[in-house]
Coordinates of C-alpha atoms in Angstrom, one line a residue:
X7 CA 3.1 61.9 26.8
X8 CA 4.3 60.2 23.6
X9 CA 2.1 57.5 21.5
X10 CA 3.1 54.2 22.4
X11 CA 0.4 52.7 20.0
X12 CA 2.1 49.8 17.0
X13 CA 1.5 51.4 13.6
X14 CA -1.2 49.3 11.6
X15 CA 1.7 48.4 9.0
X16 CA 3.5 46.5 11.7
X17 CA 0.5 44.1 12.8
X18 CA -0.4 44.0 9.3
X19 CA 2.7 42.4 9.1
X20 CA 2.9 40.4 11.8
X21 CA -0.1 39.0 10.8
X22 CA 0.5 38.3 7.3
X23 CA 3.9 36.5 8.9
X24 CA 2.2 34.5 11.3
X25 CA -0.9 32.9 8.8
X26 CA 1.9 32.4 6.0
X27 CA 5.0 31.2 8.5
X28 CA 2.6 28.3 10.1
X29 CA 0.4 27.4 7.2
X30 CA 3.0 24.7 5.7
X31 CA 2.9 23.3 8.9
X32 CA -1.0 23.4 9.2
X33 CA -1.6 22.4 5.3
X34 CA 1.1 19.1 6.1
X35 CA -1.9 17.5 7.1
X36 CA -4.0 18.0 4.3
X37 CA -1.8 17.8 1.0
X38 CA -2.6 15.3 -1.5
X39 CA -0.4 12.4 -2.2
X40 CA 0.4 12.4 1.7
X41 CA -0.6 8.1 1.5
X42 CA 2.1 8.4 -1.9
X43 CA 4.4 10.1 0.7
X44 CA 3.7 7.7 3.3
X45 CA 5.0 4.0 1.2
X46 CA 8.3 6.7 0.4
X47 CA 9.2 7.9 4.2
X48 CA 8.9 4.3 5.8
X49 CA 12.4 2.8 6.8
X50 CA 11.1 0.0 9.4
X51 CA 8.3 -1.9 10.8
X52 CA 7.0 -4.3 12.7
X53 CA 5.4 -6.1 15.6
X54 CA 6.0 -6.2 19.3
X55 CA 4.1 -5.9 22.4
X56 CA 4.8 -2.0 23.1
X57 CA 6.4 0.5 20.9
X58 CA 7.2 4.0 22.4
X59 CA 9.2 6.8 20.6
X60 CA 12.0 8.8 23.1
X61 CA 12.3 12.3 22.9
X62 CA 15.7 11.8 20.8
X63 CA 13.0 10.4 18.1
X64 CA 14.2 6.5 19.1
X65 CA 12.0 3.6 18.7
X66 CA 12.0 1.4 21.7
X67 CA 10.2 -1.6 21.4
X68 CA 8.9 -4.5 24.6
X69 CA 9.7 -7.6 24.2
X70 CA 7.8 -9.9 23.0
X71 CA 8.4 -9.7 19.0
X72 CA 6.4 -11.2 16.5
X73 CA 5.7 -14.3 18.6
X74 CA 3.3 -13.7 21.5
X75 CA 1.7 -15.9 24.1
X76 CA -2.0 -16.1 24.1
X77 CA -2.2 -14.4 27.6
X78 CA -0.4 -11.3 26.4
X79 CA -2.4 -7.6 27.6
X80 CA -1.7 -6.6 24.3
X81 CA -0.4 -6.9 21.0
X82 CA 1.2 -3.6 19.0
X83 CA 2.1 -3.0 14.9
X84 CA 4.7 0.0 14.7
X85 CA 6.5 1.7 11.6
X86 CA 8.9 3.8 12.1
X87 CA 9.4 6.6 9.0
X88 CA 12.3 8.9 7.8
X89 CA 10.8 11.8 8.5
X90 CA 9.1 13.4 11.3
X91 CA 5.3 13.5 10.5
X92 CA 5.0 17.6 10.5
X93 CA 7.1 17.8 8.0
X94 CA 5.4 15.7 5.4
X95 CA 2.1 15.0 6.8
X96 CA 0.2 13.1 9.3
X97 CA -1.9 10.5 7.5
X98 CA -4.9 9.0 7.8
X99 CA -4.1 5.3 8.8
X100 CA -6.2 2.1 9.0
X101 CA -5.4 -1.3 10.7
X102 CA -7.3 -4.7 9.7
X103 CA -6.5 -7.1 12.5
X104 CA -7.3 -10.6 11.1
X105 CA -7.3 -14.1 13.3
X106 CA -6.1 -17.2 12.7
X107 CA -9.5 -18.2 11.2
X108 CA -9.3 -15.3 8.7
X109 CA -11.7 -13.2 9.9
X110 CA -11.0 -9.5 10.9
X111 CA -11.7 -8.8 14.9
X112 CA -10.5 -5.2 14.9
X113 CA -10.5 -2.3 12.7
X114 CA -8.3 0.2 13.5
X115 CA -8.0 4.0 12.5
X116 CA -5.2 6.2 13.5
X117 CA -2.9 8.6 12.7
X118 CA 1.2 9.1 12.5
X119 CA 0.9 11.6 15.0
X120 CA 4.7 11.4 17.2
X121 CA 7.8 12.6 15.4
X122 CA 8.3 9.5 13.4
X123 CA 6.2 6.4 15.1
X124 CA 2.9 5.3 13.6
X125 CA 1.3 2.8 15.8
X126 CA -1.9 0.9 17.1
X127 CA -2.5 -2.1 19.6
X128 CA -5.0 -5.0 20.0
X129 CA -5.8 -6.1 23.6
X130 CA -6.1 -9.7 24.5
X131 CA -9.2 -8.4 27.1
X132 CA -11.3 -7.5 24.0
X133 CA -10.6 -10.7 22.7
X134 CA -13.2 -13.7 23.0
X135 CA -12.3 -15.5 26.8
X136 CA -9.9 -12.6 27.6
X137 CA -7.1 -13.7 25.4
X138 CA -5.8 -14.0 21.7
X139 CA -6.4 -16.9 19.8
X140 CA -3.9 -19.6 18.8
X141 CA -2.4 -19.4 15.7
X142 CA -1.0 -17.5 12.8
X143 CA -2.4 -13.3 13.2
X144 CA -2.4 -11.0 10.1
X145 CA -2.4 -7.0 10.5
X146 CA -2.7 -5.1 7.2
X147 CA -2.4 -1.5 7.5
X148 CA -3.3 0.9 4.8
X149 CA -3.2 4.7 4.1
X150 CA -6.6 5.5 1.5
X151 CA -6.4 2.4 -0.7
X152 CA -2.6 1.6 -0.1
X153 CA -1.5 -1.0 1.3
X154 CA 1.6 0.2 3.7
X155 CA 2.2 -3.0 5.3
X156 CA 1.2 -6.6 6.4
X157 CA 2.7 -7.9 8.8
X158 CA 2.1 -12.1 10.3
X159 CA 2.8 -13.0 14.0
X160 CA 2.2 -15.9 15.8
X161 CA -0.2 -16.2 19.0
X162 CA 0.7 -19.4 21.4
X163 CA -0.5 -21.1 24.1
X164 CA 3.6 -22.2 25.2
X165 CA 3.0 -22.3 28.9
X166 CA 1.3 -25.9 28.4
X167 CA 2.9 -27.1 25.4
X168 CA 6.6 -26.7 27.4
X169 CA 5.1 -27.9 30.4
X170 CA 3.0 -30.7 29.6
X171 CA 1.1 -33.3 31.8
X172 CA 4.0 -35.3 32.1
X173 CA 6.8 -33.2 33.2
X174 CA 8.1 -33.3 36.5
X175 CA 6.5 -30.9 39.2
X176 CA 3.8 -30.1 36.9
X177 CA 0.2 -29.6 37.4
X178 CA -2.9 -28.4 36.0
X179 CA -2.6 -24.8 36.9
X180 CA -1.1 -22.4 33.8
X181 CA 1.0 -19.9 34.7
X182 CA -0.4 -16.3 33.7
X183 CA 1.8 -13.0 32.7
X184 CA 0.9 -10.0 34.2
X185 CA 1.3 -6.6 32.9
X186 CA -0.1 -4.5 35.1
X187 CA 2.3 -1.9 35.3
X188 CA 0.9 -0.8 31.6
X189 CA -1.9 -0.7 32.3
X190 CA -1.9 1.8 35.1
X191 CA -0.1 4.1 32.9
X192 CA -2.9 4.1 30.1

């Protein structure tokens, strides 16, 4: 019966392939410079109710953009970078979300984790009364002590400024959005 056994020399090998041949990918993560690399690799950003990546590495985005009414589930900042995030790093992000008022509500940490989409959401249910605030929103997001981007949108309450007391067939019921459909697949 013949030896079937792998010689030491090949699993040495292997080995030695296998620690080598992943550890760019696994040291992406943790080079230096990776918030440098991250003002470099973003093409595009902004701010939208949803922002999902395809598998083809396509941003889609849900309407509404950059102006939102106050009843909205939820409110998202997205970038969208040159590079996929394994091959330069997935960095450490932070988002500030600050209110009409100026004050911050929500502080956000996340990573660029997709193939090239960074993003992170506010939701109008954490907000005081259920829904954002009137007025002109700030999100600042930053990488260490970079700033990335900062990014204004505006929060209003349209249904009753359109609708008014005195237009015809009104009343004093608002009409409310509904996006129930995300939120079942969260």
């Amino acid at each position: 019966m013949a030896d079937r056994s792998v010689p030491w020399p090949v699993w040495t090998a292997l080995t030695v392939f296998l620690i080598f041949g992943c550890a760019d990918d696994l040291s992406a993560a943790y080079r230096p410079g990776t918030c440098r690399e991250a003002l470099k690799q973003k093409s595009s950003s902004g701010i939208a109710r949803s922002a999902k990546e395809d598998s083809f590495g396509k941003v889609n985005l849900q309407p509404p953009y950059g102006s939102f009414p106050a009843d909205v589930d939820k409110i998202t900042w997205w970038s969208k970078y040159k590079r996929r995030f394994k091959e330069w790093g997935h960095p450490d992000l932070e988002a500030a979300w600050i209110n009409p008022k100026g004050e911050e509500v929500a502080r956000r940490k996340f990573r660029g984790e997709k193939c090239r989409l960074a993003e992170t959401s506010i939701r109008g249910e954490d907000q005081p009364d259920g829904r954002f605030v009137d007025g002109v929103w700030v999100v600042e997001v930053s990488c260490g002590s970079a700033v990335l981007d900062r990014q204004s949108f505006v929060v209003h309450g349209l249904t009753k400024t359109l609708r008014g007391t005195d237009a015809p067939g009104s009343d004093d019921s608002e009409p409310a959005t509904i996006w129930a459909r995300d939120a079942l697949n969260e």
